[in-house]
Amino acid sequence: MREAISPAAAAALVRDGSTVMVGGFMGVGSPHRVIAALVERGARDLTIIGNDAARPGHGIGALIDAGCVSRCITSHIGLNPSLQKKMIAGEVQVDLVPQGTLAERIRAGGAGLGGVLTPTGVGTVVQDGKQLVKVDGRDFLLELPLRADVALLRCYEADYYGNLTYRLTARNFNPIMAMAATTVIAEPDEIVPIGLIPPDHVCTPGIIVTHLVERPH
Amino acid sequence: MREAISPAAAAALVRDGSTVMVGGFMGVGSPHRVIAALVERGARDLTIIGNDAARPGHGIGALIDAGCVSRCITSHIGLNPSLQKKMIAGEVQVDLVPQGTLAERIRAGGAGLGGVLTPTGVGTVVQDGKQLVKVDGRDFLLELPLRADVALLRCYEADYYGNLTYRLTARNFNPIMAMAATTVIAEPDEIVPIGLIPPDHVCTPGIIVTHLVERPH
Amino acid sequence: MDPKEIIARRVALELRNNTLVNLGIGLPTLVSRYVPAGMLVAFQSENGIIGFGACPPEGMEDPNLTDAGGGFISALPGAYAFDSATSFALIRGGHLDMTVLGGLQVDAKGLLANWLVPGRMVAGMGGAMDLVAGAKRVIVAMQHAARGEAKIVPELTLPPTAARPVSLVVTDLAVIEPTEAGLVLRERAPDVQVADIVAATAAPLIIPDTVPEMRL
Amino acid sequence: MDPKEIIARRVALELRNNTLVNLGIGLPTLVSRYVPAGMLVAFQSENGIIGFGACPPEGMEDPNLTDAGGGFISALPGAYAFDSATSFALIRGGHLDMTVLGGLQVDAKGLLANWLVPGRMVAGMGGAMDLVAGAKRVIVAMQHAARGEAKIVPELTLPPTAARPVSLVVTDLAVIEPTEAGLVLRERAPDVQVADIVAATAAPLIIPDTVPEMRL
């Protein structure tokens, strides 16, 4: 059983200097209430792993604006000129990873794999410093798993075991991040009694979700 | 749109000598009507990829009894003494693969990965002939993707786009096999109008399902 | 006809029934307007949906239903929502029949550069590298030239998106197919002459005896 | 007390609240009968469910709801059904707190053999290799000896299931913990003397000053 905690209590679980996976795609499916609480508490020196940097003031963009972030592992920052400027100024380190590779690396981290071979990035700058492995005469890059201290998820429904469902395109990176972090904090739109989510509709099992954020008022 | 075909028509799509993934775990979630039709048509020389050999006369076991199978890539044959005898007699080649490795290899085949690194099997006979890769000082085996000419799936609901849902423990290998074959044949318990399965509950997208078997009478 | 409309209409002729297609942000998105009547194409948005439709009427948007650019969309009957690992399993695993992407440069070998201009603001590759590495057909939809400079060049001067050549390049002037032998000029836009195309192209072109006009 | 009941009851004392546990087919399955009152343990069946219960009354079985042996089970409130890739992602990814497996042999290093006896009918490893490689704690639940032959041996004569030592061995005679220094005798079964255990064990045992009786 998980007791629901406040966004501020959730933010307190995210230590300065830690690596944090944040669900969402352009802020859709991001845990905005926990993000606001992180900004509020003045978190510092976070390494953020997320699909993109959203927009200034929004989602991961809000964390960057507030100076919470020292490093960003992400596939796209094109709609966040603030991060682009901080990157050029050397205030935030940005590691660009192809989106499908980012997803596979996070999945590998959660699935206990030592890495995966992907054709993506072969013959591009993404190849730099990576092992090239030939399988059946075709070149692949060995991409290594990603894990985090904390995963911050947004979900649609949760029950008090922490079982989660997601909604449409707000699903995105959330289910794979749920598997790849030590502390897993889910911010639901709604919390329902145990047993109300059919077993076939649960998308993330409660046993791996360590904390549940109270529903919005 | 997919027209529903008879089990016999589905069985006719499986050519002698082809590689066939068959969903199911001890026959639970196996496409029993298509399997019966394959036995009926006297299919020959199939390479079957499936979790286990079920029991004699049941699921994959029925295909083996009928002499349809020349090779089996599977994790467990312990409850099928008929296959054990055929293996010792040299009638059927059996390649044993750890269950999680089998699942990852099929997933890799469907996801376009060149392989995955797994800790499973390191220091055992499973390691024989495989590349050992060290990541962060830890040994992993490089396991290669599996693909098939045909995947034979059992599902719960299908719509006429071929979108599929699965039921409880009958899901097992079906969704990953759906991704890893050229011809994908789904045997549903029920076919429903397009639009009746909510987007969040579809488990396999219709666009990758090439054939739908008519519902049972 | 507007150059973008020419490109979008011509690319739409490459669509096939019962296929899975990904359209990049920007110009490629326009292609969905010109799906031939009666043809069933499943459009994927890589943020996690197959079978999406246009933006719903104001007030009926769902904040959990957006395209890869964050714009509101709707779900068609039979739509399928999925996570990012599944999305790129579909893209990388050979399930995506076609992707349509914008381009900064295409070279004589058919290599595409479309994600980074050194010295300018860095955007990131997003899903572009996976799409070019993984889709069965990669179609580049772009203006033939940018600010008077040719975008079809002998050799890329910008960083490549993948080691794999694209399948077809559709511009407001021409349809060009990269082949082993080089870039073949397949079609010309309405009222455009072969000489105009050659003049606007920095890479050498193989020109067949007949270069028909696009049938839009 | 029946030897199997001793083993199952003792293994059950290793269960912890709010953990994910996989029980192998056969003897290990019995452990679920002895979960301490008030403790919430999520049992995983590797064929695709967390949160299953006992076989339902006759006539109420669902052919789509079975355990890894194919036997009918029920689903408890809050259960979760999943595919085989997810099942082993949970096992391999460090999410499985504990697995309880049967054993053919355990050696002085704590290595387990439990899947193949050369010369006998081959069963296959099923999920055993993933479970031993991936679970946080691996507990072997087995009879101390089989047909008078010791199963705890100096070195495996059967093929190993993994290169990784197990966490604990629970038999009808003893609890033994593999350590860097060797096998440590931690507990003895009711009315069993240390000398009996040593006599029934082919591998050397490290014997602490006190070897308490199991608290069942």
mmCIF file of C-alpha atoms in Angstrom, chain C:
data_model
loop_
_atom_site.group_PDB
_atom_site.id
_atom_site.type_symbol
_atom_site.label_atom_id
_atom_site.label_comp_id
_atom_site.label_asym_id
_atom_site.label_seq_id
_atom_site.Cartn_x
_atom_site.Cartn_y
_atom_site.Cartn_z
ATOM 1 C CA MET C 1 0.346 26.328 -57.171
ATOM 2 C CA ASP C 2 2.197 27.115 -53.938
ATOM 3 C CA PRO C 3 5.628 25.342 -53.826
ATOM 4 C CA LYS C 4 4.719 23.593 -50.577
ATOM 5 C CA GLU C 5 1.453 22.360 -52.053
ATOM 6 C CA ILE C 6 3.282 20.958 -55.085
ATOM 7 C CA ILE C 7 5.616 19.036 -52.789
ATOM 8 C CA ALA C 8 2.844 17.779 -50.502
ATOM 9 C CA ARG C 9 0.596 16.685 -53.386
ATOM 10 C CA ARG C 10 3.450 14.869 -55.125
ATOM 11 C CA VAL C 11 4.557 13.093 -51.960
ATOM 12 C CA ALA C 12 0.947 12.021 -51.360
ATOM 13 C CA LEU C 13 1.118 10.052 -54.627
ATOM 14 C CA GLU C 14 3.718 7.832 -52.929
ATOM 15 C CA LEU C 15 1.206 6.738 -50.276
ATOM 16 C CA ARG C 16 -0.067 3.174 -50.537
ATOM 17 C CA ASN C 17 -3.133 1.490 -49.107
ATOM 18 C CA ASN C 18 -2.855 -0.199 -45.695
ATOM 19 C CA THR C 19 0.544 1.217 -44.844
ATOM 20 C CA LEU C 20 2.060 2.844 -41.783
ATOM 21 C CA VAL C 21 3.452 6.298 -42.468
ATOM 22 C CA ASN C 22 5.254 8.868 -40.322
ATOM 23 C CA LEU C 23 5.170 12.538 -41.319
ATOM 24 C CA GLY C 24 7.791 14.905 -39.953
ATOM 25 C CA ILE C 25 6.891 18.212 -38.368
ATOM 26 C CA GLY C 26 6.393 21.151 -40.771
ATOM 27 C CA LEU C 27 6.063 20.702 -44.515
ATOM 28 C CA PRO C 28 5.724 16.874 -44.411
ATOM 29 C CA THR C 29 2.619 17.219 -42.219
ATOM 30 C CA LEU C 30 0.808 18.802 -45.185
ATOM 31 C CA VAL C 31 0.918 15.456 -47.008
ATOM 32 C CA SER C 32 -1.938 14.143 -44.864
ATOM 33 C CA ARG C 33 -4.279 16.622 -46.595
ATOM 34 C CA TYR C 34 -3.853 14.889 -49.943
ATOM 35 C CA VAL C 35 -4.424 11.207 -49.147
ATOM 36 C CA PRO C 36 -6.158 9.777 -52.242
ATOM 37 C CA ALA C 37 -9.876 9.145 -51.669
ATOM 38 C CA GLY C 38 -10.658 5.632 -50.455
ATOM 39 C CA MET C 39 -7.074 4.930 -49.440
ATOM 40 C CA LEU C 40 -6.466 3.808 -45.870
ATOM 41 C CA VAL C 41 -3.166 5.105 -44.489
ATOM 42 C CA ALA C 42 -2.259 4.735 -40.811
ATOM 43 C CA PHE C 43 -0.328 7.811 -39.756
ATOM 44 C CA GLN C 44 2.018 7.422 -36.805
ATOM 45 C CA SER C 45 3.007 10.261 -34.544
ATOM 46 C CA GLU C 46 6.229 9.157 -32.872
ATOM 47 C CA ASN C 47 5.180 10.546 -29.493
ATOM 48 C CA GLY C 48 2.795 7.612 -29.276
ATOM 49 C CA ILE C 49 -0.261 7.253 -31.498
ATOM 50 C CA ILE C 50 -1.323 5.592 -34.734
ATOM 51 C CA GLY C 51 -4.587 6.792 -36.252
ATOM 52 C CA PHE C 52 -4.799 10.423 -35.342
ATOM 53 C CA GLY C 53 -6.859 13.149 -36.968
ATOM 54 C CA ALA C 54 -6.985 16.919 -37.201
ATOM 55 C CA CYS C 55 -7.100 19.333 -34.275
ATOM 56 C CA PRO C 56 -10.567 19.166 -32.661
ATOM 57 C CA PRO C 57 -12.846 22.215 -32.393
ATOM 58 C CA GLU C 58 -11.839 24.772 -29.772
ATOM 59 C CA GLY C 59 -12.742 23.673 -26.270
ATOM 60 C CA MET C 60 -12.728 19.987 -27.240
ATOM 61 C CA GLU C 61 -8.963 19.522 -27.102
ATOM 62 C CA ASP C 62 -7.496 16.922 -24.734
ATOM 63 C CA PRO C 63 -4.164 17.876 -23.113
ATOM 64 C CA ASN C 64 -3.193 14.188 -23.279
ATOM 65 C CA LEU C 65 -3.692 13.940 -27.051
ATOM 66 C CA THR C 66 -1.058 15.792 -29.050
ATOM 67 C CA ASP C 67 1.327 15.352 -31.973
ATOM 68 C CA ALA C 68 5.117 15.305 -31.798
ATOM 69 C CA GLY C 69 5.182 19.105 -31.919
ATOM 70 C CA GLY C 70 2.824 19.362 -28.933
ATOM 71 C CA GLY C 71 -0.174 20.462 -31.041
ATOM 72 C CA PHE C 72 -3.641 19.139 -30.260
ATOM 73 C CA ILE C 73 -4.950 16.293 -32.408
ATOM 74 C CA SER C 74 -7.916 13.936 -32.376
ATOM 75 C CA ALA C 75 -8.085 10.127 -32.373
ATOM 76 C CA LEU C 76 -9.801 8.301 -35.248
ATOM 77 C CA PRO C 77 -11.798 5.107 -34.632
ATOM 78 C CA GLY C 78 -9.353 2.225 -34.304
ATOM 79 C CA ALA C 79 -6.513 4.414 -32.996
ATOM 80 C CA TYR C 80 -3.694 2.880 -30.924
ATOM 81 C CA ALA C 81 -1.714 4.634 -28.182
ATOM 82 C CA PHE C 82 1.699 3.349 -27.106
ATOM 83 C CA ASP C 83 4.907 4.195 -25.273
ATOM 84 C CA SER C 84 8.146 5.538 -26.754
ATOM 85 C CA ALA C 85 9.977 2.199 -26.794
ATOM 86 C CA THR C 86 7.131 0.679 -28.800
ATOM 87 C CA SER C 87 7.004 3.724 -31.049
ATOM 88 C CA PHE C 88 10.611 3.281 -32.105
ATOM 89 C CA ALA C 89 10.323 -0.497 -32.221
ATOM 90 C CA LEU C 90 7.737 0.164 -34.946
ATOM 91 C CA ILE C 91 10.072 2.647 -36.664
ATOM 92 C CA ARG C 92 13.293 0.643 -36.348
ATOM 93 C CA GLY C 93 11.790 -2.814 -36.756
ATOM 94 C CA GLY C 94 10.746 -2.441 -40.388
ATOM 95 C CA HIS C 95 7.066 -1.841 -39.612
ATOM 96 C CA LEU C 96 7.070 1.747 -40.843
ATOM 97 C CA ASP C 97 6.410 1.643 -44.572
ATOM 98 C CA MET C 98 7.333 5.244 -45.238
ATOM 99 C CA THR C 99 8.571 8.365 -43.522
ATOM 100 C CA VAL C 100 8.464 11.854 -44.959
ATOM 101 C CA LEU C 101 11.092 14.228 -43.604
ATOM 102 C CA GLY C 102 12.334 17.709 -44.286
ATOM 103 C CA GLY C 103 15.903 18.164 -45.480
ATOM 104 C CA LEU C 104 18.753 20.652 -45.257
ATOM 105 C CA GLN C 105 20.918 18.833 -47.815
ATOM 106 C CA VAL C 106 20.853 15.669 -49.914
ATOM 107 C CA ASP C 107 24.038 14.606 -51.662
ATOM 108 C CA ALA C 108 24.931 12.652 -54.811
ATOM 109 C CA LYS C 109 24.876 9.378 -52.860
ATOM 110 C CA GLY C 110 21.416 10.140 -51.520
ATOM 111 C CA LEU C 111 22.665 10.854 -48.007
ATOM 112 C CA LEU C 112 20.516 13.234 -45.991
ATOM 113 C CA ALA C 113 21.495 15.986 -43.586
ATOM 114 C CA ASN C 114 18.547 17.411 -41.703
ATOM 115 C CA TRP C 115 19.358 17.873 -38.064
ATOM 116 C CA LEU C 116 22.326 20.118 -37.423
ATOM 117 C CA VAL C 117 23.806 23.271 -38.900
ATOM 118 C CA PRO C 118 27.169 23.838 -37.209
ATOM 119 C CA GLY C 119 27.415 27.305 -35.731
ATOM 120 C CA ARG C 120 23.662 27.723 -35.482
ATOM 121 C CA MET C 121 21.443 26.915 -32.509
ATOM 122 C CA VAL C 122 21.445 23.161 -31.887
ATOM 123 C CA ALA C 123 17.996 21.565 -31.987
ATOM 124 C CA GLY C 124 18.827 17.875 -31.576
ATOM 125 C CA MET C 125 17.991 14.982 -33.837
ATOM 126 C CA GLY C 126 14.774 13.985 -32.096
ATOM 127 C CA GLY C 127 13.523 10.909 -33.942
ATOM 128 C CA ALA C 128 15.087 11.765 -37.329
ATOM 129 C CA MET C 129 18.062 9.405 -37.103
ATOM 130 C CA ASP C 130 15.852 6.464 -36.140
ATOM 131 C CA LEU C 131 13.388 7.295 -38.900
ATOM 132 C CA VAL C 132 16.048 7.420 -41.615
ATOM 133 C CA ALA C 133 17.784 4.298 -40.292
ATOM 134 C CA GLY C 134 14.569 2.351 -39.841
ATOM 135 C CA ALA C 135 11.750 3.220 -42.256
ATOM 136 C CA LYS C 136 11.294 1.040 -45.331
ATOM 137 C CA ARG C 137 11.098 4.156 -47.552
ATOM 138 C CA VAL C 138 12.516 7.528 -46.645
ATOM 139 C CA ILE C 139 11.129 10.444 -48.642
ATOM 140 C CA VAL C 140 12.668 13.870 -48.339
ATOM 141 C CA ALA C 141 10.187 16.693 -48.879
ATOM 142 C CA MET C 142 11.970 20.029 -49.242
ATOM 143 C CA GLN C 143 12.351 23.191 -51.259
ATOM 144 C CA HIS C 144 14.839 22.608 -54.070
ATOM 145 C CA ALA C 145 16.973 25.550 -52.974
ATOM 146 C CA ALA C 146 17.181 27.747 -49.876
ATOM 147 C CA ARG C 147 17.920 31.446 -50.234
ATOM 148 C CA GLY C 148 19.317 30.800 -53.698
ATOM 149 C CA GLU C 149 21.669 28.075 -52.498
ATOM 150 C CA ALA C 150 21.366 24.545 -53.847
ATOM 151 C CA LYS C 151 20.364 21.932 -51.255
ATOM 152 C CA ILE C 152 21.128 18.998 -53.535
ATOM 153 C CA VAL C 153 24.900 18.911 -53.414
ATOM 154 C CA PRO C 154 27.798 16.733 -54.592
ATOM 155 C CA GLU C 155 28.780 15.906 -51.044
ATOM 156 C CA LEU C 156 27.190 16.815 -47.707
ATOM 157 C CA THR C 157 28.802 19.757 -45.952
ATOM 158 C CA LEU C 158 26.457 19.317 -42.988
ATOM 159 C CA PRO C 159 26.551 16.313 -40.608
ATOM 160 C CA PRO C 160 24.610 13.325 -42.003
ATOM 161 C CA THR C 161 21.456 12.007 -40.335
ATOM 162 C CA ALA C 162 22.261 8.396 -41.260
ATOM 163 C CA ALA C 163 24.684 6.287 -43.263
ATOM 164 C CA ARG C 164 21.792 5.057 -45.384
ATOM 165 C CA PRO C 165 20.664 6.854 -48.558
ATOM 166 C CA VAL C 166 17.091 8.098 -48.793
ATOM 167 C CA SER C 167 14.589 6.569 -51.229
ATOM 168 C CA LEU C 168 13.252 9.667 -52.985
ATOM 169 C CA VAL C 169 13.593 13.438 -52.927
ATOM 170 C CA VAL C 170 10.543 15.534 -53.748
ATOM 171 C CA THR C 171 10.996 19.275 -54.223
ATOM 172 C CA ASP C 172 9.004 22.130 -55.680
ATOM 173 C CA LEU C 173 10.971 21.615 -58.927
ATOM 174 C CA ALA C 174 11.568 17.894 -59.291
ATOM 175 C CA VAL C 175 11.373 14.295 -58.175
ATOM 176 C CA ILE C 176 14.859 12.826 -57.822
ATOM 177 C CA GLU C 177 15.718 9.216 -57.025
ATOM 178 C CA PRO C 178 19.072 8.298 -55.511
ATOM 179 C CA THR C 179 20.421 5.130 -57.172
ATOM 180 C CA GLU C 180 23.707 3.220 -57.136
ATOM 181 C CA ALA C 181 24.675 5.124 -60.301
ATOM 182 C CA GLY C 182 23.779 8.522 -58.901
ATOM 183 C CA LEU C 183 20.814 10.884 -58.634
ATOM 184 C CA VAL C 184 18.226 10.214 -61.349
ATOM 185 C CA LEU C 185 15.840 12.985 -62.357
ATOM 186 C CA ARG C 186 12.461 11.231 -62.468
ATOM 187 C CA GLU C 187 9.930 14.052 -62.831
ATOM 188 C CA ARG C 188 9.710 17.784 -63.152
ATOM 189 C CA ALA C 189 7.183 20.100 -61.571
ATOM 190 C CA PRO C 190 4.469 21.694 -63.770
ATOM 191 C CA ASP C 191 5.942 24.280 -66.158
ATOM 192 C CA VAL C 192 9.494 23.573 -65.015
ATOM 193 C CA GLN C 193 12.105 22.621 -67.602
ATOM 194 C CA VAL C 194 14.913 20.117 -67.122
ATOM 195 C CA ALA C 195 17.449 22.906 -67.606
ATOM 196 C CA ASP C 196 15.927 24.869 -64.717
ATOM 197 C CA ILE C 197 16.341 21.853 -62.471
ATOM 198 C CA VAL C 198 19.923 21.232 -63.536
ATOM 199 C CA ALA C 199 20.722 24.892 -62.902
ATOM 200 C CA ALA C 200 19.269 24.732 -59.397
ATOM 201 C CA THR C 201 21.059 21.481 -58.499
ATOM 202 C CA ALA C 202 24.700 21.423 -57.415
ATOM 203 C CA ALA C 203 25.021 17.628 -57.630
ATOM 204 C CA PRO C 204 25.300 15.869 -60.987
ATOM 205 C CA LEU C 205 21.983 14.496 -62.250
ATOM 206 C CA ILE C 206 21.359 11.488 -64.461
ATOM 207 C CA ILE C 207 18.734 12.601 -66.942
ATOM 208 C CA PRO C 208 16.663 9.927 -68.703
ATOM 209 C CA ASP C 209 15.404 10.475 -72.258
ATOM 210 C CA THR C 210 12.012 11.492 -70.992
ATOM 211 C CA VAL C 211 11.385 13.361 -67.769
ATOM 212 C CA PRO C 212 7.617 13.525 -67.400
ATOM 213 C CA GLU C 213 5.773 16.269 -65.558
ATOM 214 C CA MET C 214 4.436 15.429 -62.098
ATOM 215 C CA ARG C 215 0.846 14.238 -62.273
ATOM 216 C CA LEU C 216 -0.705 16.237 -59.454
#
